[in-house]
Short mmCIF file of C-alpha atoms and ligand atoms in Angstrom, two decimals:
data_model
loop_
_atom_site.label_atom_id
_atom_site.label_comp_id
_atom_site.label_asym_id
_atom_site.label_seq_id
_atom_site.Cartn_x
_atom_site.Cartn_y
_atom_site.Cartn_z
CA MET A 1 64.23 58.57 111.27
CA ILE A 2 61.38 61.28 112.00
CA GLN A 3 62.93 64.69 111.06
CA GLU A 4 62.03 67.65 113.12
CA ALA A 5 62.73 71.40 112.49
CA ARG A 6 64.81 73.02 115.28
CA HIS A 7 65.21 76.78 115.91
CA PHE A 8 67.88 78.26 118.28
CA GLU A 9 68.02 82.00 119.38
CA THR A 10 71.53 83.09 120.55
CA ASP A 11 73.60 86.06 121.03
CA LEU A 12 76.44 84.76 118.96
CA ALA A 13 76.69 82.14 116.10
CA VAL A 14 80.16 80.95 115.02
CA ILE A 15 80.32 79.59 111.49
CA GLY A 16 83.32 77.18 111.12
CA SER A 17 85.15 74.72 113.26
CA GLY A 18 88.75 75.34 112.53
CA LEU A 19 91.19 76.87 115.16
CA ALA A 20 89.69 80.35 114.56
CA GLY A 21 86.06 79.15 115.12
CA PHE A 22 87.00 77.10 118.17
CA ALA A 23 88.97 79.97 119.46
CA ALA A 24 86.12 82.36 119.05
CA SER A 25 83.76 80.06 120.80
CA THR A 26 86.25 79.62 123.70
CA PHE A 27 86.67 83.45 124.06
CA ALA A 28 82.82 83.86 123.90
CA LEU A 29 82.14 81.16 126.42
CA ASN A 30 84.70 82.70 128.80
CA ARG A 31 82.92 86.02 128.49
CA GLY A 32 79.63 84.63 129.26
CA ILE A 33 78.16 85.07 125.65
CA ARG A 34 75.31 82.83 124.68
CA THR A 35 76.86 80.88 121.69
CA ALA A 36 75.93 78.46 118.89
CA GLN A 37 78.61 77.13 116.58
CA ALA A 38 78.10 75.30 113.30
CA GLY A 39 81.06 73.93 111.40
CA ASN A 40 81.72 71.40 108.85
CA THR A 41 84.82 69.15 109.03
CA GLY A 42 87.82 71.03 107.92
CA ALA A 43 91.60 71.81 108.22
CA ILE A 44 91.86 71.20 111.81
CA ALA A 45 92.19 67.45 111.36
CA TYR A 46 95.37 68.34 109.38
CA THR A 47 97.14 70.50 111.85
CA THR A 48 100.25 69.27 113.50
CA GLY A 49 99.16 70.42 116.94
CA TYR A 50 101.66 73.11 117.16
CA LEU A 51 100.33 76.62 117.51
CA ASP A 52 102.47 78.87 115.39
CA LEU A 53 102.47 82.57 116.05
CA LEU A 54 104.97 83.81 113.36
CA GLY A 55 107.85 81.83 111.82
CA ARG A 56 108.91 84.06 108.92
CA VAL A 57 108.87 87.69 108.13
CA ASN A 58 109.40 88.98 104.55
CA ASN A 59 110.52 85.63 103.29
CA GLU A 60 113.40 85.33 105.77
CA ASP A 61 113.53 82.62 108.37
CA ILE A 62 113.43 84.13 111.84
CA CYS A 63 113.58 80.80 113.56
CA PRO A 64 114.29 80.48 116.51
CA VAL A 65 114.06 84.08 117.42
CA ASN A 66 111.47 86.40 118.94
CA PRO A 67 108.12 86.27 117.01
CA TRP A 68 107.03 89.38 118.95
CA GLU A 69 109.84 91.28 117.28
CA GLY A 70 108.77 89.60 114.01
CA ILE A 71 105.22 91.02 114.38
CA ARG A 72 106.86 94.60 115.01
CA GLN A 73 108.72 94.16 111.71
CA LEU A 74 105.60 92.80 110.12
CA ALA A 75 103.71 95.97 110.98
CA GLN A 76 106.49 98.11 109.11
CA SER A 77 106.47 95.91 106.05
CA GLN A 78 102.87 94.48 105.82
CA PRO A 79 100.60 96.86 107.92
CA ARG A 80 97.54 95.19 106.54
CA HIS A 81 98.52 91.72 107.64
CA PRO A 82 95.96 90.59 110.40
CA LEU A 83 98.70 90.03 112.89
CA ALA A 84 99.98 93.58 112.36
CA ARG A 85 96.46 94.90 113.17
CA VAL A 86 96.03 93.31 116.66
CA PRO A 87 98.07 94.79 119.65
CA GLU A 88 100.75 92.61 121.00
CA THR A 89 99.02 92.58 124.54
CA ASP A 90 95.92 91.14 122.86
CA ILE A 91 97.85 88.45 120.78
CA ARG A 92 99.56 87.34 124.04
CA ALA A 93 96.17 87.37 125.90
CA ALA A 94 94.64 85.34 123.07
CA PHE A 95 97.37 82.53 123.11
CA GLN A 96 97.24 82.69 127.00
CA GLU A 97 93.59 82.20 127.18
CA PHE A 98 93.28 79.50 124.52
CA THR A 99 96.25 77.34 125.92
CA ALA A 100 94.73 77.63 129.34
CA PHE A 101 91.37 76.50 128.08
CA LEU A 102 93.01 73.54 126.17
CA SER A 103 95.02 72.59 129.27
CA ASP A 104 91.88 72.68 131.47
CA SER A 105 89.90 70.69 128.96
CA GLY A 106 92.32 67.75 128.91
CA ILE A 107 95.18 68.61 126.42
CA ILE A 108 97.93 70.38 128.22
CA TYR A 109 99.73 72.99 126.26
CA ASN A 110 102.49 75.26 127.29
CA ALA A 111 101.68 78.94 127.82
CA PRO A 112 103.12 81.41 125.13
CA GLY A 113 106.68 82.41 126.01
CA PRO A 114 108.89 85.07 124.67
CA LEU A 115 110.53 83.11 121.98
CA ASN A 116 109.56 80.43 119.41
CA ALA A 117 110.52 76.91 120.24
CA THR A 118 112.14 74.78 117.60
CA ALA A 119 109.96 71.78 116.87
CA LEU A 120 110.24 68.52 114.70
CA THR A 121 108.10 68.26 111.56
CA PRO A 122 106.76 64.69 110.28
CA ALA A 123 109.53 64.92 107.62
CA GLY A 124 112.17 65.51 110.23
CA THR A 125 112.84 69.14 109.33
CA LEU A 126 112.62 71.79 111.89
CA LYS A 127 110.05 74.61 112.34
CA PRO A 128 109.42 77.53 114.66
CA THR A 129 106.34 77.51 116.80
CA LEU A 130 105.10 79.27 119.89
CA CYS A 131 102.96 76.64 121.88
CA VAL A 132 103.41 72.96 121.82
CA PRO A 133 101.33 70.14 123.43
CA ALA A 134 102.82 68.72 126.54
CA THR A 135 103.21 65.38 124.61
CA MET A 136 105.62 67.12 122.24
CA GLN A 137 107.60 69.26 124.73
CA ALA A 138 110.34 66.60 125.36
CA GLY A 139 111.19 66.54 121.61
CA VAL A 140 111.80 70.31 121.84
CA ASP A 141 113.98 69.85 124.96
CA ALA A 142 115.91 66.85 123.64
CA LEU A 143 116.64 68.56 120.30
CA ALA A 144 117.90 71.72 122.17
CA ARG A 145 120.38 69.61 124.36
CA LYS A 146 120.99 66.95 121.62
CA ALA A 147 120.29 64.11 123.87
CA ARG A 148 120.83 60.55 122.88
CA CYS A 149 117.42 59.71 121.28
CA VAL A 150 115.80 56.78 119.60
CA ILE A 151 112.93 57.61 117.17
CA VAL A 152 110.79 54.54 116.91
CA ASP A 153 108.19 53.98 114.07
CA PHE A 154 105.97 51.06 113.26
CA LYS A 155 105.79 48.54 110.36
CA GLY A 156 102.85 49.26 108.18
CA LEU A 157 102.61 52.90 109.28
CA ARG A 158 102.64 55.17 106.33
CA GLY A 159 103.41 58.87 106.47
CA PHE A 160 105.98 58.64 109.15
CA SER A 161 109.47 57.27 108.91
CA ALA A 162 111.96 57.24 111.80
CA ARG A 163 114.76 56.73 109.23
CA GLN A 164 113.70 59.80 107.39
CA VAL A 165 113.63 61.85 110.53
CA VAL A 166 117.07 60.78 111.56
CA ALA A 167 118.45 61.07 107.90
CA ASN A 168 117.29 64.82 107.92
CA LEU A 169 118.53 65.65 111.38
CA LYS A 170 121.72 63.53 111.82
CA ASP A 171 124.18 66.33 110.96
CA THR A 172 122.72 68.59 113.66
CA TRP A 173 121.74 65.93 116.16
CA PRO A 174 124.25 63.15 116.00
CA GLY A 175 122.92 61.15 119.03
CA LEU A 176 119.70 60.37 117.13
CA ARG A 177 119.01 56.74 115.82
CA ALA A 178 115.96 55.05 114.23
CA GLU A 179 114.29 51.78 115.12
CA ARG A 180 111.20 50.05 113.84
CA VAL A 181 108.80 47.80 115.93
CA LEU A 182 105.48 45.97 115.30
CA PHE A 183 102.47 47.70 116.78
CA PRO A 184 100.66 45.21 119.10
CA ASP A 185 97.73 43.44 117.46
CA MET A 186 98.27 45.33 114.23
CA GLU A 187 101.27 43.46 112.93
CA LEU A 188 99.79 42.68 109.45
CA GLY A 189 99.24 45.29 106.66
CA GLU A 190 98.70 49.11 106.74
CA ILE A 191 98.00 50.64 110.15
CA TYR A 192 96.67 54.11 110.84
CA PRO A 193 97.60 56.65 113.58
CA GLU A 194 94.03 57.28 114.57
CA VAL A 195 93.35 53.63 115.26
CA MET A 196 96.67 53.29 117.03
CA ALA A 197 95.91 56.20 119.20
CA ARG A 198 92.49 54.85 120.21
CA ALA A 199 94.25 51.45 121.01
CA LEU A 200 96.67 53.21 123.41
CA GLU A 201 93.78 54.43 125.48
CA VAL A 202 93.65 50.73 126.76
CA PRO A 203 96.28 49.80 129.40
CA SER A 204 96.97 46.41 127.98
CA HIS A 205 98.12 47.86 124.62
CA ARG A 206 100.41 50.34 126.43
CA GLU A 207 101.90 47.46 128.36
CA ALA A 208 102.39 45.43 125.13
CA LEU A 209 103.84 48.36 123.19
CA ALA A 210 106.07 49.32 126.04
CA GLU A 211 107.40 45.71 126.00
CA ARG A 212 108.45 45.99 122.41
CA ILE A 213 109.92 49.42 122.65
CA ARG A 214 112.04 48.37 125.66
CA GLY A 215 113.86 46.02 123.37
CA VAL A 216 115.21 48.82 121.15
CA ILE A 217 116.06 51.59 123.72
CA ASP A 218 119.73 50.68 124.19
CA ASP A 219 121.58 53.85 125.51
CA ALA A 220 118.85 56.29 124.60
CA GLU A 221 118.00 59.04 127.12
CA VAL A 222 114.66 59.88 125.46
CA ILE A 223 112.20 58.30 122.98
CA GLY A 224 110.46 59.84 120.15
CA LEU A 225 107.17 58.31 118.64
CA PRO A 226 104.87 59.37 115.96
CA ALA A 227 101.86 61.22 117.44
CA VAL A 228 99.60 58.26 118.43
CA LEU A 229 99.68 58.53 122.36
CA GLY A 230 95.87 58.31 122.78
CA MET A 231 92.98 60.32 121.52
CA HIS A 232 91.18 61.62 124.65
CA ASN A 233 93.90 61.38 127.36
CA PRO A 234 97.14 61.99 125.72
CA ASP A 235 98.88 63.38 128.76
CA LEU A 236 97.71 60.30 130.82
CA VAL A 237 98.86 57.84 127.94
CA MET A 238 102.18 59.60 127.78
CA ALA A 239 102.69 59.49 131.56
CA GLU A 240 101.85 55.84 131.54
CA MET A 241 104.17 55.02 128.74
CA GLN A 242 106.86 56.88 130.59
CA ARG A 243 106.31 55.10 133.74
CA LEU A 244 106.51 51.67 131.88
CA LEU A 245 109.65 52.62 130.01
CA GLY A 246 111.42 54.86 132.65
CA LEU A 247 112.39 57.53 130.12
CA PRO A 248 110.91 60.81 128.85
CA ILE A 249 108.88 60.32 125.70
CA PHE A 250 107.69 62.66 123.06
CA GLU A 251 105.31 62.63 119.97
CA ILE A 252 106.28 63.93 116.65
CA PRO A 253 103.36 64.82 114.33
CA THR A 254 102.56 62.67 111.55
CA MET A 255 101.41 63.61 107.91
CA PRO A 256 97.70 64.63 107.75
CA PRO A 257 95.21 63.69 108.90
CA SER A 258 96.91 63.93 112.19
CA VAL A 259 95.94 62.73 115.70
CA PRO A 260 96.77 66.02 117.37
CA GLY A 261 94.23 67.82 115.18
CA ILE A 262 91.54 65.26 115.58
CA ARG A 263 92.17 65.32 119.32
CA LEU A 264 91.48 69.06 119.48
CA ARG A 265 88.27 68.60 117.36
CA GLU A 266 86.91 65.82 119.61
CA MET A 267 87.86 67.66 122.63
CA PHE A 268 85.98 70.77 121.61
CA GLU A 269 82.99 68.78 120.60
CA GLN A 270 82.74 67.03 123.96
CA VAL A 271 83.57 70.13 126.28
CA PHE A 272 81.66 72.91 124.48
CA PRO A 273 78.03 71.52 124.95
CA GLN A 274 78.95 70.63 128.58
CA LYS A 275 79.68 74.39 128.94
CA GLY A 276 76.28 75.33 127.49
CA LEU A 277 77.38 76.05 123.77
CA VAL A 278 74.89 74.82 121.12
CA LEU A 279 77.09 72.83 118.85
CA ILE A 280 75.87 71.62 115.35
CA PRO A 281 78.95 69.69 114.28
CA GLN A 282 80.24 68.44 110.90
CA GLN A 283 77.57 70.36 109.06
CA LYS A 284 77.76 73.18 106.65
CA VAL A 285 75.79 76.48 106.95
CA GLU A 286 73.65 76.73 103.74
CA SER A 287 72.69 80.38 103.92
CA VAL A 288 73.01 83.43 105.95
CA VAL A 289 70.32 86.12 105.85
CA ILE A 290 71.30 89.51 107.36
CA LYS A 291 68.46 91.46 109.02
CA ALA A 292 68.43 94.67 111.04
CA ASP A 293 68.37 93.19 114.44
CA SER A 294 69.82 89.71 113.94
CA LEU A 295 71.32 87.18 111.38
CA GLN A 296 69.71 83.92 110.37
CA LEU A 297 71.55 80.83 109.56
CA SER A 298 70.11 77.80 107.81
CA LEU A 299 71.37 74.27 107.71
CA ALA A 300 70.36 70.74 108.23
CA ASP A 301 71.63 67.77 110.12
CA ASN A 302 70.54 64.12 110.36
CA PHE A 303 67.61 65.10 112.73
CA GLY A 304 66.23 67.68 110.23
CA PRO A 305 66.50 71.37 109.49
CA VAL A 306 68.10 73.84 111.75
CA THR A 307 67.85 77.62 111.97
CA ILE A 308 69.89 79.70 114.26
CA GLN A 309 68.87 83.24 114.80
CA ALA A 310 71.92 85.32 116.34
CA ARG A 311 72.39 88.83 117.34
CA ALA A 312 75.99 88.53 115.98
CA VAL A 313 77.87 86.14 113.75
CA ILE A 314 81.53 85.40 113.42
CA LEU A 315 82.53 83.99 109.96
CA ALA A 316 85.49 81.58 110.58
CA THR A 317 85.20 79.43 107.40
CA GLY A 318 88.86 79.32 106.36
CA ARG A 319 90.25 79.29 102.82
CA PHE A 320 89.98 77.16 99.79
CA LEU A 321 90.60 73.75 101.38
CA SER A 322 87.75 74.27 103.96
CA GLY A 323 85.42 75.98 101.49
CA GLY A 324 85.55 79.39 103.05
CA LEU A 325 86.90 80.68 99.52
CA THR A 326 86.24 79.19 96.09
CA ALA A 327 88.26 79.72 93.13
CA ALA A 328 86.86 79.66 89.57
CA PHE A 329 88.01 80.64 86.21
CA ASP A 330 86.58 84.11 86.55
CA GLY A 331 87.96 84.76 90.06
CA ILE A 332 87.77 83.94 93.84
CA ARG A 333 84.55 84.11 95.75
CA GLU A 334 83.30 83.93 99.27
CA PRO A 335 80.48 81.48 98.72
CA LEU A 336 78.36 81.77 101.69
CA ILE A 337 77.44 85.44 101.99
CA GLY A 338 79.04 86.72 98.77
CA LEU A 339 81.45 89.11 100.41
CA PRO A 340 83.81 90.92 98.18
CA VAL A 341 87.32 89.05 98.02
CA THR A 342 90.36 91.17 97.66
CA GLN A 343 92.51 89.39 94.78
CA THR A 344 94.63 90.04 91.87
CA ALA A 345 93.15 91.69 88.82
CA SER A 346 93.68 88.68 86.79
CA ARG A 347 93.88 84.98 87.33
CA GLU A 348 97.21 85.08 85.60
CA ASP A 349 98.63 86.73 88.52
CA TRP A 350 97.67 84.21 91.17
CA TYR A 351 100.92 82.21 90.73
CA HIS A 352 104.52 83.04 89.81
CA LEU A 353 106.19 80.63 87.32
CA GLN A 354 108.09 78.62 89.79
CA TYR A 355 106.20 76.75 92.44
CA MET A 356 108.97 77.35 94.88
CA ASP A 357 109.36 81.18 94.10
CA LYS A 358 110.52 82.81 97.32
CA ARG A 359 108.06 85.66 97.07
CA GLY A 360 105.18 83.19 97.57
CA HIS A 361 101.92 83.35 95.35
CA GLU A 362 99.51 86.11 95.38
CA VAL A 363 96.61 83.67 95.47
CA HIS A 364 97.55 82.90 99.07
CA ARG A 365 96.94 86.50 100.07
CA ALA A 366 93.48 86.77 98.69
CA GLY A 367 90.54 87.07 101.33
CA ILE A 368 87.92 89.33 102.76
CA GLU A 369 88.65 92.70 103.98
CA VAL A 370 87.72 93.81 107.65
CA ASP A 371 87.61 96.98 109.62
CA GLU A 372 89.25 97.53 112.96
CA LYS A 373 86.50 95.65 114.52
CA PHE A 374 86.91 92.63 112.35
CA ARG A 375 83.70 93.44 110.41
CA PRO A 376 83.76 92.38 106.90
CA LEU A 377 83.62 95.16 104.28
CA GLY A 378 81.27 95.41 101.38
CA GLU A 379 82.14 96.78 97.94
CA ASN A 380 81.44 100.40 99.28
CA GLY A 381 84.31 99.87 101.86
CA LEU A 382 81.75 99.93 104.71
CA PRO A 383 80.70 97.04 107.09
CA VAL A 384 78.27 94.87 105.55
CA SER A 385 76.57 94.44 108.79
CA GLU A 386 77.07 95.97 112.34
CA ARG A 387 76.53 92.41 113.47
CA LEU A 388 78.82 90.51 111.07
CA PHE A 389 82.39 89.75 112.12
CA ALA A 390 85.09 87.46 110.44
CA ALA A 391 88.21 85.64 111.99
CA GLY A 392 90.88 83.21 110.67
CA LEU A 393 92.45 82.38 107.45
CA ILE A 394 89.55 83.87 105.36
CA LEU A 395 91.14 87.23 106.08
CA ALA A 396 93.08 88.95 103.25
CA HIS A 397 96.68 90.11 103.30
CA GLN A 398 98.28 87.10 104.90
CA ASP A 399 100.02 83.97 103.56
CA TRP A 400 99.96 81.68 106.71
CA ILE A 401 101.77 78.87 105.03
CA ARG A 402 105.07 81.06 104.09
CA GLY A 403 104.66 83.17 107.34
CA ARG A 404 104.02 80.02 109.61
CA CYS A 405 101.34 81.92 111.36
CA GLY A 406 98.23 79.87 110.90
CA ALA A 407 97.34 79.83 114.81
CA GLY A 408 98.57 83.27 115.19
CA VAL A 409 96.12 84.60 112.57
CA ALA A 410 93.30 82.48 113.90
CA LEU A 411 93.65 83.17 117.65
CA ALA A 412 94.48 86.96 117.39
CA SER A 413 91.65 87.61 114.92
CA ALA A 414 89.11 85.42 116.93
CA TYR A 415 90.05 87.37 120.13
CA LYS A 416 89.49 90.80 118.59
CA ALA A 417 86.26 89.66 116.82
CA VAL A 418 84.84 88.38 120.12
CA GLU A 419 85.84 91.62 121.81
CA ALA A 420 83.94 93.57 119.27
CA VAL A 421 80.91 91.32 119.58
CA GLN A 422 80.90 91.82 123.22
CA GLU A 423 81.05 95.62 122.81
CA MET A 424 78.23 95.33 120.18
CA LEU A 425 76.00 93.18 122.36
CA ARG A 426 76.36 95.51 125.16
C1 FAD B 501 98.31 70.45 106.47
C2 FAD B 501 98.18 71.59 107.60
C3 FAD B 501 98.99 71.70 108.55
C4 FAD B 501 98.93 72.78 109.42
N1 FAD B 501 99.87 72.99 110.35
C5 FAD B 501 99.79 73.89 111.31
C6 FAD B 501 100.67 74.10 112.30
O1 FAD B 501 101.64 73.32 112.42
N2 FAD B 501 100.49 75.16 113.24
C7 FAD B 501 99.60 76.08 112.99
O2 FAD B 501 99.51 77.10 113.81
N3 FAD B 501 98.61 76.03 112.02
C8 FAD B 501 98.77 74.93 111.13
N4 FAD B 501 97.79 74.78 110.15
C9 FAD B 501 96.86 75.88 109.97
C10 FAD B 501 95.72 75.69 110.86
O3 FAD B 501 95.06 74.60 110.73
C11 FAD B 501 94.84 76.96 110.58
O4 FAD B 501 95.58 78.03 110.80
C12 FAD B 501 93.71 77.03 111.64
O5 FAD B 501 92.84 75.88 111.43
C13 FAD B 501 92.88 78.29 111.46
O6 FAD B 501 92.20 78.31 110.29
P1 FAD B 501 90.73 78.70 110.32
O7 FAD B 501 89.87 78.29 111.56
O8 FAD B 501 90.67 80.09 109.92
O9 FAD B 501 90.28 77.90 108.99
P2 FAD B 501 90.03 76.19 108.99
O10 FAD B 501 90.93 75.49 109.90
O11 FAD B 501 90.23 75.99 107.41
O12 FAD B 501 88.61 76.05 109.33
C14 FAD B 501 87.36 76.55 108.56
C15 FAD B 501 86.24 75.85 109.04
O13 FAD B 501 85.05 76.37 108.41
C16 FAD B 501 84.17 75.41 108.02
N5 FAD B 501 83.32 75.72 107.04
C17 FAD B 501 83.61 76.28 105.75
N6 FAD B 501 82.48 76.72 105.17
C18 FAD B 501 81.42 76.34 106.10
C19 FAD B 501 79.99 76.54 105.99
N7 FAD B 501 79.37 77.19 104.99
N8 FAD B 501 79.31 76.14 107.06
C20 FAD B 501 79.96 75.67 108.16
N9 FAD B 501 81.32 75.50 108.20
C21 FAD B 501 82.01 75.79 107.16
C22 FAD B 501 85.23 74.20 107.55
O14 FAD B 501 84.59 73.17 107.35
C23 FAD B 501 86.16 74.35 108.72
O15 FAD B 501 85.87 73.57 109.80
C24 FAD B 501 97.96 73.66 109.19
C25 FAD B 501 96.96 73.60 108.31
C26 FAD B 501 97.08 72.51 107.27
C27 FAD B 501 96.08 72.38 106.33
#
């Protein structure tokens, strides 16, 4: 293939294609900011599809209560937590705008409400979350009213067991039962959620699957399935399956990599370029040069080297899993720009002795510092550049796993970063 160097000039470049990067690009496009985005494959393919705002404060479960009240408590106990630094109205607006964009782009989500919903995890435990895809809503409703429900899984599918879901929930949800069927045309050997989801885009596969599920419905009022209801048209696939079976259906996330996360990624990769965003997908930015009037990003894809010159950059490269932070014997680093990382004085203090220690582990709170405009700070405590902003899990002072606040941190900080970019560009 002949390789050709390409150069783009833009107002904003977003680095990273997790929820924070996609949210930043969404907010920027909605504000008419010329945007380019480059991001390697990352944690979004692992997400359940649930958008969590906050599920735990100070190591106490607050499920299912008011996450907004939780954020007020957080502001008292952890004032440097990114969610404690964003006004409640902005967090609401961020969730509202992002879920509206998802719904308009082909994956319907509920708008943020006043309370957390209680949703099912792949293992059949429960978790608090704020916004769920429409394909999972009937599960939240059925659990709340303890409807008679059959959870169906498939022979050969690893990482999702209807019997495990039922065993974990039986005490609180007595009307729950498990069944196993063969997935049409995938009766032998191991089968994979992504392949099943793409197969269900085809009407004849839906009809064949409905025929098999019909045989195990018995007296159920609602049917739960692993999240395999289509890749690009999940709401249509669900509606068609409901029409064929005559009952409400819901999806339960599977173990990663999960279809709901891949759905989001593929949807953004399709919709953003249609809206005028320059997208360099599945590639890593290799360097960022900060100049007085712009920042220059360098990377390469199959077509050759790419440079992006941007008046502003939002760094949304995530944590260790996605490569936004790296850990070595002598400390934790931000590898792309070399930003200082707030961390414990010694590696000895990264972890408590017990893995399940209720206080969590300090290593999960490491990250970069930002000012009130979400601009990363240098060693001297001042912004590294007027033009550099950061969003998402790379930020310090949050442990998103324990706090169950992954999407909350990502959306709220992306919203504020884009607001500050817009102000700077003016
Ligand atoms: C197993 C699992 C389950 C989860 N479940 C939930 C859930 O149920 N609800 C919820 O709200 N959240 C969940 N999350 C968290 C959620 O995925 C994150 O909150 C969300 O993706 C926001 O993270 P982020 O965008 O800051 O970082 P990430 O998602 O980690 O994305 C960072 C991106 O930056 C890219 N990147 C890194 N370095 C470079 C570079 N040099 N150049 C270009 N790109 C780069 C990475 O490839 C990646 O695309 C889950 C995460 C995991 C891992």
